[in-house]
Coordinates of C-alpha atoms and ligand atoms in Angstrom, one line a residue:
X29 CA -34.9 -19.2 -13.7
X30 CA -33.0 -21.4 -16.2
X31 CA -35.8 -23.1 -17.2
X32 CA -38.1 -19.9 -17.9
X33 CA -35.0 -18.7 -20.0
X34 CA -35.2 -21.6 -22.2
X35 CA -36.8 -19.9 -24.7
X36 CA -39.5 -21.4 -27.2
X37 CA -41.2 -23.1 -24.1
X38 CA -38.7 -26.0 -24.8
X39 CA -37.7 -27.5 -21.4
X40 CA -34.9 -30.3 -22.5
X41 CA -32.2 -30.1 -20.6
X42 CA -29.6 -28.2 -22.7
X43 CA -31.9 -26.1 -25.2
X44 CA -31.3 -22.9 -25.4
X45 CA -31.3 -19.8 -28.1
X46 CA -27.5 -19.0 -26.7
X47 CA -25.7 -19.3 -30.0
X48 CA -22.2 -18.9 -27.8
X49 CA -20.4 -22.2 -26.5
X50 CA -21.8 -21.8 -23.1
X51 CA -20.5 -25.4 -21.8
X52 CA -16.9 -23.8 -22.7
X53 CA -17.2 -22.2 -19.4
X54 CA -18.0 -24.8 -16.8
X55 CA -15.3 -27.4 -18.8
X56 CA -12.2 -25.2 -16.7
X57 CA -14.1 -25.3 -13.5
X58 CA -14.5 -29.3 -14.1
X59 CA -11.2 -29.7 -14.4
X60 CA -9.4 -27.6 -11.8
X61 CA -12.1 -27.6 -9.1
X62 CA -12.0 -31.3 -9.7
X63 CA -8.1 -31.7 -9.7
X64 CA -7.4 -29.5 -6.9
X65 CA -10.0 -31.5 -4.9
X66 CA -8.6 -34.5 -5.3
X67 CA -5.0 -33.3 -4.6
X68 CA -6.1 -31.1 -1.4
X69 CA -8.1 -34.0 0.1
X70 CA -4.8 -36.6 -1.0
X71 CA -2.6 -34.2 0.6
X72 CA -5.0 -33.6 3.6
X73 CA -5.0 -37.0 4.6
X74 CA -1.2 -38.1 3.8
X75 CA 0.3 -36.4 6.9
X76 CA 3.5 -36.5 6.4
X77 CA 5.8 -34.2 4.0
X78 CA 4.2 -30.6 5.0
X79 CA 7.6 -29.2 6.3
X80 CA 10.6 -27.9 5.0
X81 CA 12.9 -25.6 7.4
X82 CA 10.8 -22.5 8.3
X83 CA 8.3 -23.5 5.6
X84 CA 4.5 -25.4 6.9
X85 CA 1.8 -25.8 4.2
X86 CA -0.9 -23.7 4.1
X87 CA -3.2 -27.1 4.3
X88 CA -1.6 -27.5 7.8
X89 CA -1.8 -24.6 9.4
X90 CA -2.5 -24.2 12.1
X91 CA -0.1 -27.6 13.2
X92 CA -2.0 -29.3 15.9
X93 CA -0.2 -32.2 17.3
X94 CA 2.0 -32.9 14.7
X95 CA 3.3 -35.7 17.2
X96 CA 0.1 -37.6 17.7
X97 CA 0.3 -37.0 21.5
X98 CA -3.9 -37.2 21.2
X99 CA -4.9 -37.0 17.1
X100 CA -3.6 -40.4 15.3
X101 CA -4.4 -39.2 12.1
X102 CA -2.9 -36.5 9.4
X103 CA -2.9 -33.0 12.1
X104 CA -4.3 -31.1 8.6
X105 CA -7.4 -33.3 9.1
X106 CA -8.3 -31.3 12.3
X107 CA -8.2 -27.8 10.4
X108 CA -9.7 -28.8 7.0
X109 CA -13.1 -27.8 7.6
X110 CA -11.9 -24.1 8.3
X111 CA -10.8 -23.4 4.9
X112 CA -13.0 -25.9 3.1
X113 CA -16.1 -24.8 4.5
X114 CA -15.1 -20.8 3.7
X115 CA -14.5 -21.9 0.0
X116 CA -17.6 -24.4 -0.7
X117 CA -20.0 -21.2 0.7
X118 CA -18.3 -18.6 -1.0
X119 CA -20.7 -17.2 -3.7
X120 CA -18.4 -16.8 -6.6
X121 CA -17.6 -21.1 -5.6
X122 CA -21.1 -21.6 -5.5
X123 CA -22.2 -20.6 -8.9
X124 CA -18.9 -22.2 -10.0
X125 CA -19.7 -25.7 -9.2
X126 CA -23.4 -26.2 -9.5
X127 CA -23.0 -25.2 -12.9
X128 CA -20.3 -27.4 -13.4
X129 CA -20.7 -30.3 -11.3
X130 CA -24.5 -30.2 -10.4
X131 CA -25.3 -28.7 -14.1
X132 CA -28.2 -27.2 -12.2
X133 CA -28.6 -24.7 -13.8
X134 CA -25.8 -25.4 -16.8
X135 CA -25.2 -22.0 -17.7
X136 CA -27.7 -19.0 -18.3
X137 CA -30.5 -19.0 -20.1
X138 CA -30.1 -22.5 -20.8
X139 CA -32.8 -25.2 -19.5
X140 CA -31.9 -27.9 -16.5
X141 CA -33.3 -30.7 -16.1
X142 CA -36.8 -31.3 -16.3
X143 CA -39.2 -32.9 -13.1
X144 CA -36.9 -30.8 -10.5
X145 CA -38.5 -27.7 -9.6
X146 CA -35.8 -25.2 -9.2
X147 CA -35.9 -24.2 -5.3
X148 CA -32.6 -22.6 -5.3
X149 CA -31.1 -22.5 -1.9
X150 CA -34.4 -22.0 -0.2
X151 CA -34.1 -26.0 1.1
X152 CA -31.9 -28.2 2.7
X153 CA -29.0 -29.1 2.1
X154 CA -28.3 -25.7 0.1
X155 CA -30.3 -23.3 2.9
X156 CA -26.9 -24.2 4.8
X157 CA -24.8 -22.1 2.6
X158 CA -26.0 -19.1 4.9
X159 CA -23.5 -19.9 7.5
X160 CA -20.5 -18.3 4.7
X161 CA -20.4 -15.1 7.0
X162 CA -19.8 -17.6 10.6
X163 CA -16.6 -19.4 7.4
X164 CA -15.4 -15.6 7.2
X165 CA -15.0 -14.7 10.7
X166 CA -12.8 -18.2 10.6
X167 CA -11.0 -17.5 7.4
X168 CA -10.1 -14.0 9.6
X169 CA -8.2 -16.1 12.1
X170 CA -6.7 -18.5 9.4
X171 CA -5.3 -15.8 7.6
X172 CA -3.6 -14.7 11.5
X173 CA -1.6 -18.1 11.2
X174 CA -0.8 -17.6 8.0
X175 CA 0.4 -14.8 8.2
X176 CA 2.5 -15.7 10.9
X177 CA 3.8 -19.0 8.4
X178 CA 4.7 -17.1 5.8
X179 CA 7.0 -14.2 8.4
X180 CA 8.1 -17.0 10.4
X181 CA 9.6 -18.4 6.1
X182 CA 12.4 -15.6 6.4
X183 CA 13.9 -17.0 9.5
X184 CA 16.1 -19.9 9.0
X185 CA 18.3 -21.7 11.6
X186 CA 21.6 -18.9 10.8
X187 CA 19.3 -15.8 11.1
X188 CA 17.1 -14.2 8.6
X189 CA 17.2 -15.1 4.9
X190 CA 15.2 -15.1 1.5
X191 CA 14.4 -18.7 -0.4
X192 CA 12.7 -19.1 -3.3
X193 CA 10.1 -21.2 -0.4
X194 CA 9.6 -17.7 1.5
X195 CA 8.6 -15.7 -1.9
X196 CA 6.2 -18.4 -2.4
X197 CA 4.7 -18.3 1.2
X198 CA 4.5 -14.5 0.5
X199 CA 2.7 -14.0 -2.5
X200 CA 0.3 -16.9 -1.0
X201 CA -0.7 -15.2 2.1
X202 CA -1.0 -11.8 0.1
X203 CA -3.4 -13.8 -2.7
X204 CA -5.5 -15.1 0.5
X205 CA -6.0 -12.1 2.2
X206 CA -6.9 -10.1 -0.8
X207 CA -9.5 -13.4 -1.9
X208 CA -10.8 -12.9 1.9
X209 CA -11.3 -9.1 2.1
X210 CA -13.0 -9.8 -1.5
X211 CA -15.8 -11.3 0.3
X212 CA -19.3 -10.6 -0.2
X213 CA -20.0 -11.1 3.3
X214 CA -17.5 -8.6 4.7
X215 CA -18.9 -6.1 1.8
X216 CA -22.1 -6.0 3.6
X217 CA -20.5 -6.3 6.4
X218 CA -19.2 -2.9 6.6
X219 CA -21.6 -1.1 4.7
X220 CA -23.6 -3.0 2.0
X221 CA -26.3 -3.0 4.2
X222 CA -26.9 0.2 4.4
X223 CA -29.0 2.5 2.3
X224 CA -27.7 6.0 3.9
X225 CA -23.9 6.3 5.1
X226 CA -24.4 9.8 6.3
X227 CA -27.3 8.5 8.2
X228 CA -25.6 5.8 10.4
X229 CA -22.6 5.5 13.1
X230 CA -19.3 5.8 12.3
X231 CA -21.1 6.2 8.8
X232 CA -18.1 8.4 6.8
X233 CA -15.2 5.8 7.6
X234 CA -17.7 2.3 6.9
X235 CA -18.1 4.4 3.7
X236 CA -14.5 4.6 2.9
X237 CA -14.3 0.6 3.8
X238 CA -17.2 0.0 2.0
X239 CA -15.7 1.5 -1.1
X240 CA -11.9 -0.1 -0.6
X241 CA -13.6 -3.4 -0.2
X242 CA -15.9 -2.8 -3.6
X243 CA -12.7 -2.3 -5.4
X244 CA -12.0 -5.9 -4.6
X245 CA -14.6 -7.1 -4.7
X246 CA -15.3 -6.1 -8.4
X247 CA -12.5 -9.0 -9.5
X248 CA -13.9 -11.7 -6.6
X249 CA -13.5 -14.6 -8.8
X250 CA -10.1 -13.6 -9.5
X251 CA -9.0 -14.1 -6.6
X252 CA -11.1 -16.8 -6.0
X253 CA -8.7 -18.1 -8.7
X254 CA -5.3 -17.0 -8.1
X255 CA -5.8 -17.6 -4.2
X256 CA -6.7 -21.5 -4.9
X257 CA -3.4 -21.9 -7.5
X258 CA -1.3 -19.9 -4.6
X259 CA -2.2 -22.5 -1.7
X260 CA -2.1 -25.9 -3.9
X261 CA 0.9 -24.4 -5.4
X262 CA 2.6 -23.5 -2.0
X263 CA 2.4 -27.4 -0.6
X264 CA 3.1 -28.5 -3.4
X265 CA 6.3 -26.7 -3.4
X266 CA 7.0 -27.6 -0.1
X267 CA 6.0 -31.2 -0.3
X268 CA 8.9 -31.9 -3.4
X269 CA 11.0 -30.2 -1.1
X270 CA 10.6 -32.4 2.4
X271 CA 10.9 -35.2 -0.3
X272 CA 13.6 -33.7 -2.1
X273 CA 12.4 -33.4 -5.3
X274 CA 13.4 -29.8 -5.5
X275 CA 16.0 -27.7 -3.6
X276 CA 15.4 -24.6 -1.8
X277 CA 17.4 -21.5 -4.1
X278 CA 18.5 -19.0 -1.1
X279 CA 18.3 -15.7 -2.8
X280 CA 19.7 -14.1 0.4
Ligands
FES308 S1 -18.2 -14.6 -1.1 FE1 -16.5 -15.6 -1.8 S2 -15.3 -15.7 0.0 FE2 -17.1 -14.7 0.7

Protein backbone atom coordinates (compact mmCIF):
# COMPACT_ATOMS: atom_id res chain seq x y z
CA UNK A 1 0.00 0.00 0.00
CA UNK A 2 2.94 2.28 0.87
CA UNK A 3 4.55 1.75 -2.05
CA UNK A 4 1.51 2.42 -4.47
CA UNK A 5 1.18 5.78 -2.34
CA UNK A 6 4.57 6.82 -3.29
CA UNK A 7 3.47 8.99 -5.73
CA UNK A 8 5.24 9.87 -9.11
CA UNK A 9 5.96 6.05 -9.62
CA UNK A 10 9.10 6.68 -7.47
CA UNK A 11 9.69 3.55 -5.29
CA UNK A 12 12.96 4.72 -3.10
CA UNK A 13 12.54 3.95 0.11
CA UNK A 14 11.54 7.30 1.80
CA UNK A 15 9.93 9.36 -1.24
CA UNK A 16 6.99 10.61 -0.78
CA UNK A 17 4.76 13.96 -1.76
CA UNK A 18 3.95 14.26 2.30
CA UNK A 19 5.37 17.71 2.80
CA UNK A 20 4.70 17.05 6.84
CA UNK A 21 7.64 15.60 8.99
CA UNK A 22 6.24 12.11 8.89
CA UNK A 23 9.43 10.42 10.59
CA UNK A 24 8.52 12.92 13.61
CA UNK A 25 6.10 10.31 14.50
CA UNK A 26 7.84 6.94 14.69
CA UNK A 27 11.09 8.93 16.56
CA UNK A 28 8.71 8.72 20.19
CA UNK A 29 7.80 5.19 19.51
CA UNK A 30 11.68 4.41 18.96
CA UNK A 31 12.52 5.71 21.93
CA UNK A 32 9.96 4.61 24.59
CA UNK A 33 9.00 1.22 23.04
CA UNK A 34 12.69 0.77 22.86
CA UNK A 35 13.46 1.97 26.54
CA UNK A 36 10.65 0.38 28.20
CA UNK A 37 11.78 -2.93 26.49
CA UNK A 38 14.92 -2.91 27.64
CA UNK A 39 13.85 -1.98 31.26
CA UNK A 40 10.86 -4.60 31.39
CA UNK A 41 13.03 -7.42 30.06
CA UNK A 42 16.16 -6.08 32.74
CA UNK A 43 13.62 -6.10 35.39
CA UNK A 44 12.03 -9.40 34.18
CA UNK A 45 14.99 -11.24 34.51
CA UNK A 46 16.60 -9.54 37.84
CA UNK A 47 14.31 -11.38 40.31
CA UNK A 48 14.87 -9.83 43.14
CA UNK A 49 13.49 -6.28 44.40
CA UNK A 50 9.65 -6.65 43.23
CA UNK A 51 8.25 -6.28 46.84
CA UNK A 52 7.67 -3.74 49.25
CA UNK A 53 5.02 -4.46 52.15
CA UNK A 54 1.56 -5.11 50.54
CA UNK A 55 3.04 -3.83 47.26
CA UNK A 56 4.13 -6.76 44.18
CA UNK A 57 4.97 -5.36 40.70
CA UNK A 58 2.77 -5.70 38.09
CA UNK A 59 5.79 -7.60 36.06
CA UNK A 60 5.34 -10.32 38.80
CA UNK A 61 2.10 -10.96 39.17
CA UNK A 62 0.93 -13.53 39.44
CA UNK A 63 4.08 -14.65 42.10
CA UNK A 64 4.88 -18.17 41.33
CA UNK A 65 7.40 -19.68 43.51
CA UNK A 66 9.06 -16.74 44.65
CA UNK A 67 11.14 -19.35 46.74
CA UNK A 68 12.52 -21.38 43.97
CA UNK A 69 10.96 -24.66 45.48
CA UNK A 70 10.88 -25.79 41.44
CA UNK A 71 11.60 -22.39 39.03
CA UNK A 72 15.48 -21.31 39.65
CA UNK A 73 15.11 -18.35 37.76
CA UNK A 74 13.38 -14.72 38.21
CA UNK A 75 9.31 -16.07 39.14
CA UNK A 76 8.27 -12.92 36.55
CA UNK A 77 10.02 -15.09 33.83
CA UNK A 78 7.14 -17.65 34.08
CA UNK A 79 4.29 -14.92 33.55
CA UNK A 80 6.06 -12.71 30.96
CA UNK A 81 4.60 -14.14 27.92
CA UNK A 82 0.98 -13.31 29.28
CA UNK A 83 1.29 -9.60 29.14
CA UNK A 84 3.98 -9.52 26.46
CA UNK A 85 2.22 -11.49 24.06
CA UNK A 86 -1.28 -9.28 24.70
CA UNK A 87 0.83 -6.05 23.88
CA UNK A 88 3.12 -7.27 20.83
CA UNK A 89 -0.56 -8.41 19.00
CA UNK A 90 -2.41 -5.53 19.94
CA UNK A 91 -3.24 -3.62 16.76
CA UNK A 92 -2.62 -0.04 17.93
CA UNK A 93 1.28 -1.89 19.00
CA UNK A 94 1.43 -3.36 15.82
CA UNK A 95 1.27 -0.38 13.52
CA UNK A 96 3.42 1.28 16.27
CA UNK A 97 6.46 -0.74 15.86
CA UNK A 98 6.61 -1.84 12.23
CA UNK A 99 6.62 1.67 11.45
CA UNK A 100 9.14 2.39 13.82
CA UNK A 101 11.38 -0.49 14.19
CA UNK A 102 10.69 -2.52 10.92
CA UNK A 103 10.11 0.87 8.84
CA UNK A 104 7.86 -1.36 6.89
CA UNK A 105 5.85 0.65 5.92
CA UNK A 106 7.57 4.06 7.40
CA UNK A 107 4.71 6.07 7.61
CA UNK A 108 1.68 6.64 5.13
CA UNK A 109 1.94 7.32 1.81
CA UNK A 110 5.48 7.10 2.01
CA UNK A 111 7.47 4.17 -0.08
CA UNK A 112 9.32 1.07 1.82
CA UNK A 113 11.76 -0.60 0.70
CA UNK A 114 12.08 -1.77 -2.63
CA UNK A 115 12.54 -5.87 -3.75
CA UNK A 116 10.08 -6.82 -0.66
CA UNK A 117 6.71 -7.28 -1.87
CA UNK A 118 4.48 -6.04 0.72
CA UNK A 119 2.48 -9.31 2.01
CA UNK A 120 1.18 -7.69 5.17
CA UNK A 121 0.37 -10.17 7.75
CA UNK A 122 -0.92 -12.71 5.22
CA UNK A 123 2.61 -14.94 6.01
CA UNK A 124 4.50 -16.25 8.60
CA UNK A 125 5.79 -14.98 11.19
CA UNK A 126 3.18 -11.95 11.10
CA UNK A 127 -0.12 -14.49 10.19
CA UNK A 128 0.57 -15.27 14.02
CA UNK A 129 -0.67 -12.00 15.19
CA UNK A 130 -4.21 -13.64 14.89
CA UNK A 131 -3.92 -15.31 18.14
CA UNK A 132 -4.45 -11.37 19.93
CA UNK A 133 -8.13 -12.45 20.80
CA UNK A 134 -6.63 -16.17 22.70
CA UNK A 135 -3.78 -12.75 24.62
CA UNK A 136 -7.24 -11.09 25.61
CA UNK A 137 -8.98 -13.80 27.19
CA UNK A 138 -5.40 -13.99 29.22
CA UNK A 139 -5.07 -10.30 29.79
CA UNK A 140 -8.86 -10.99 31.42
CA UNK A 141 -7.37 -13.14 34.02
CA UNK A 142 -4.23 -10.84 34.51
CA UNK A 143 -6.16 -8.01 35.21
CA UNK A 144 -8.09 -10.68 38.13
CA UNK A 145 -4.55 -10.63 39.91
CA UNK A 146 -4.16 -7.36 39.57
CA UNK A 147 -6.71 -6.35 40.75
CA UNK A 148 -6.39 -8.33 43.61
CA UNK A 149 -2.48 -6.57 44.01
CA UNK A 150 -3.53 -3.42 43.92
CA UNK A 151 -6.77 -4.10 46.98
CA UNK A 152 -4.53 -6.31 48.67
CA UNK A 153 -1.87 -2.36 48.55
CA UNK A 154 -4.40 -0.88 51.28
CA UNK A 155 -3.67 -3.51 53.80
CA UNK A 156 -0.58 -3.14 55.70
CA UNK A 157 0.64 -5.24 58.65
CA UNK A 158 -1.47 -2.61 61.44
CA UNK A 159 -4.81 -2.78 59.39
CA UNK A 160 -5.85 -0.87 56.43
CA UNK A 161 -4.01 2.25 55.32
CA UNK A 162 -3.29 4.62 52.14
CA UNK A 163 0.59 5.02 50.80
CA UNK A 164 1.65 6.91 48.17
CA UNK A 165 2.58 2.88 46.80
CA UNK A 166 -1.28 1.94 47.01
CA UNK A 167 -2.35 5.28 44.83
CA UNK A 168 0.10 4.08 42.38
CA UNK A 169 -1.09 0.39 42.23
CA UNK A 170 -4.59 1.98 41.79
CA UNK A 171 -4.39 4.23 39.03
CA UNK A 172 -2.32 1.25 37.43
CA UNK A 173 -4.81 -1.33 37.54
CA UNK A 174 -7.62 1.30 36.52
CA UNK A 175 -5.19 2.38 33.28
CA UNK A 176 -4.94 -1.55 32.50
CA UNK A 177 -8.32 -2.38 32.53
CA UNK A 178 -9.49 0.59 30.62
CA UNK A 179 -6.35 -0.28 27.93
CA UNK A 180 -7.94 -3.95 27.95
CA UNK A 181 -11.67 -3.26 27.61
CA UNK A 182 -10.22 -0.75 24.74
CA UNK A 183 -9.48 -3.75 22.76
CA UNK A 184 -10.40 -4.31 19.32
CA UNK A 185 -10.92 -7.87 19.91
CA UNK A 186 -13.47 -7.48 22.72
CA UNK A 187 -15.26 -4.73 20.37
CA UNK A 188 -16.07 -7.41 18.01
CA UNK A 189 -16.37 -9.45 20.48
CA UNK A 190 -19.56 -8.18 21.71
CA UNK A 191 -21.03 -6.80 18.77
CA UNK A 192 -18.71 -5.61 15.98
CA UNK A 193 -19.53 -8.54 14.22
CA UNK A 194 -22.70 -7.96 13.77
CA UNK A 195 -24.57 -6.18 11.00
CA UNK A 196 -28.19 -6.14 12.79
CA UNK A 197 -28.47 -5.86 16.75
CA UNK A 198 -32.19 -6.06 16.71
CA UNK A 199 -31.70 -9.18 14.63
CA UNK A 200 -29.55 -11.33 17.01
CA UNK A 201 -29.66 -12.79 20.77
CA UNK A 202 -29.49 -10.89 23.64
CA UNK A 203 -29.06 -8.23 20.66
CA UNK A 204 -30.39 -4.79 22.79
CA UNK A 205 -27.78 -5.26 25.82
CA UNK A 206 -24.56 -6.44 23.21
CA UNK A 207 -25.71 -3.16 21.66
CA UNK A 208 -25.39 -1.15 24.79
CA UNK A 209 -21.73 -3.02 25.30
CA UNK A 210 -20.90 -2.57 21.97
CA UNK A 211 -21.39 1.17 22.24
CA UNK A 212 -19.70 1.55 26.02
CA UNK A 213 -16.73 -0.39 24.58
CA UNK A 214 -16.59 2.13 21.22
CA UNK A 215 -16.36 4.92 23.53
CA UNK A 216 -13.02 3.42 24.49
CA UNK A 217 -12.15 2.27 22.09
CA UNK A 218 -12.19 5.62 20.11
CA UNK A 219 -8.76 6.77 22.36
CA UNK A 220 -7.12 2.87 22.09
CA UNK A 221 -3.75 4.22 21.68
CA UNK A 222 -4.19 6.25 24.60
CA UNK A 223 -4.33 3.93 26.71
CA UNK A 224 -2.10 1.92 24.95
CA UNK A 225 0.12 4.79 26.27
CA UNK A 226 -0.76 5.72 29.66
CA UNK A 227 -1.36 1.89 30.57
CA UNK A 228 2.53 1.03 29.54
CA UNK A 229 3.95 4.38 31.63
CA UNK A 230 1.44 3.04 34.59
CA UNK A 231 3.01 -0.51 34.83
CA UNK A 232 6.88 0.49 34.14
CA UNK A 233 6.16 3.30 36.46
CA UNK A 234 4.49 1.06 39.27
CA UNK A 235 7.87 -1.33 39.49
CA UNK A 236 9.79 1.11 39.23
CA UNK A 237 8.30 2.65 42.24
CA UNK A 238 8.41 -0.34 43.99
CA UNK A 239 11.80 -1.46 43.04
CA UNK A 240 13.51 2.07 44.71
CA UNK A 241 11.55 1.23 47.41
CA UNK A 242 12.63 -2.64 48.34
CA UNK A 243 16.08 -0.94 47.68
CA UNK A 244 15.39 1.97 49.56
CA UNK A 245 15.85 4.52 47.32
CA UNK A 246 12.51 6.12 48.12
CA UNK A 247 10.23 5.89 51.26
CA UNK A 248 6.76 4.90 51.23
CA UNK A 249 4.59 8.53 52.31
CA UNK A 250 1.44 6.94 54.40
CA UNK A 251 -1.24 9.39 53.55
CA UNK A 252 -3.47 7.44 55.97
S1 LIG B 1 -6.19 -4.29 19.98
FE1 LIG B 1 -4.86 -3.39 21.39
S2 LIG B 1 -5.20 -4.62 23.14
FE2 LIG B 1 -6.49 -5.55 21.66
Amino acid sequence: MAKSSAVGGVSRFGSTQRRDAWWVEILPVMAVLGAFGVYATLRAFEGKFYEWGPYLSPFYSPLIDPHHHWWPFSPAILILGGPLGFRATCYYYRKAYYRAFFLDPPACAVSERSGRPYRGETAFPFILQIVHRYFFYLALLFLCFLWYDAVRAFFFPEGFGIGVGSLVMLVNIVLLTTYTFSCHSLRHLVGGKLDCFSCATFGPPRHAAWRWVSVLNDRHMLWAWLSLFSVGLTDLYIHLLSRGFLKDIRLL
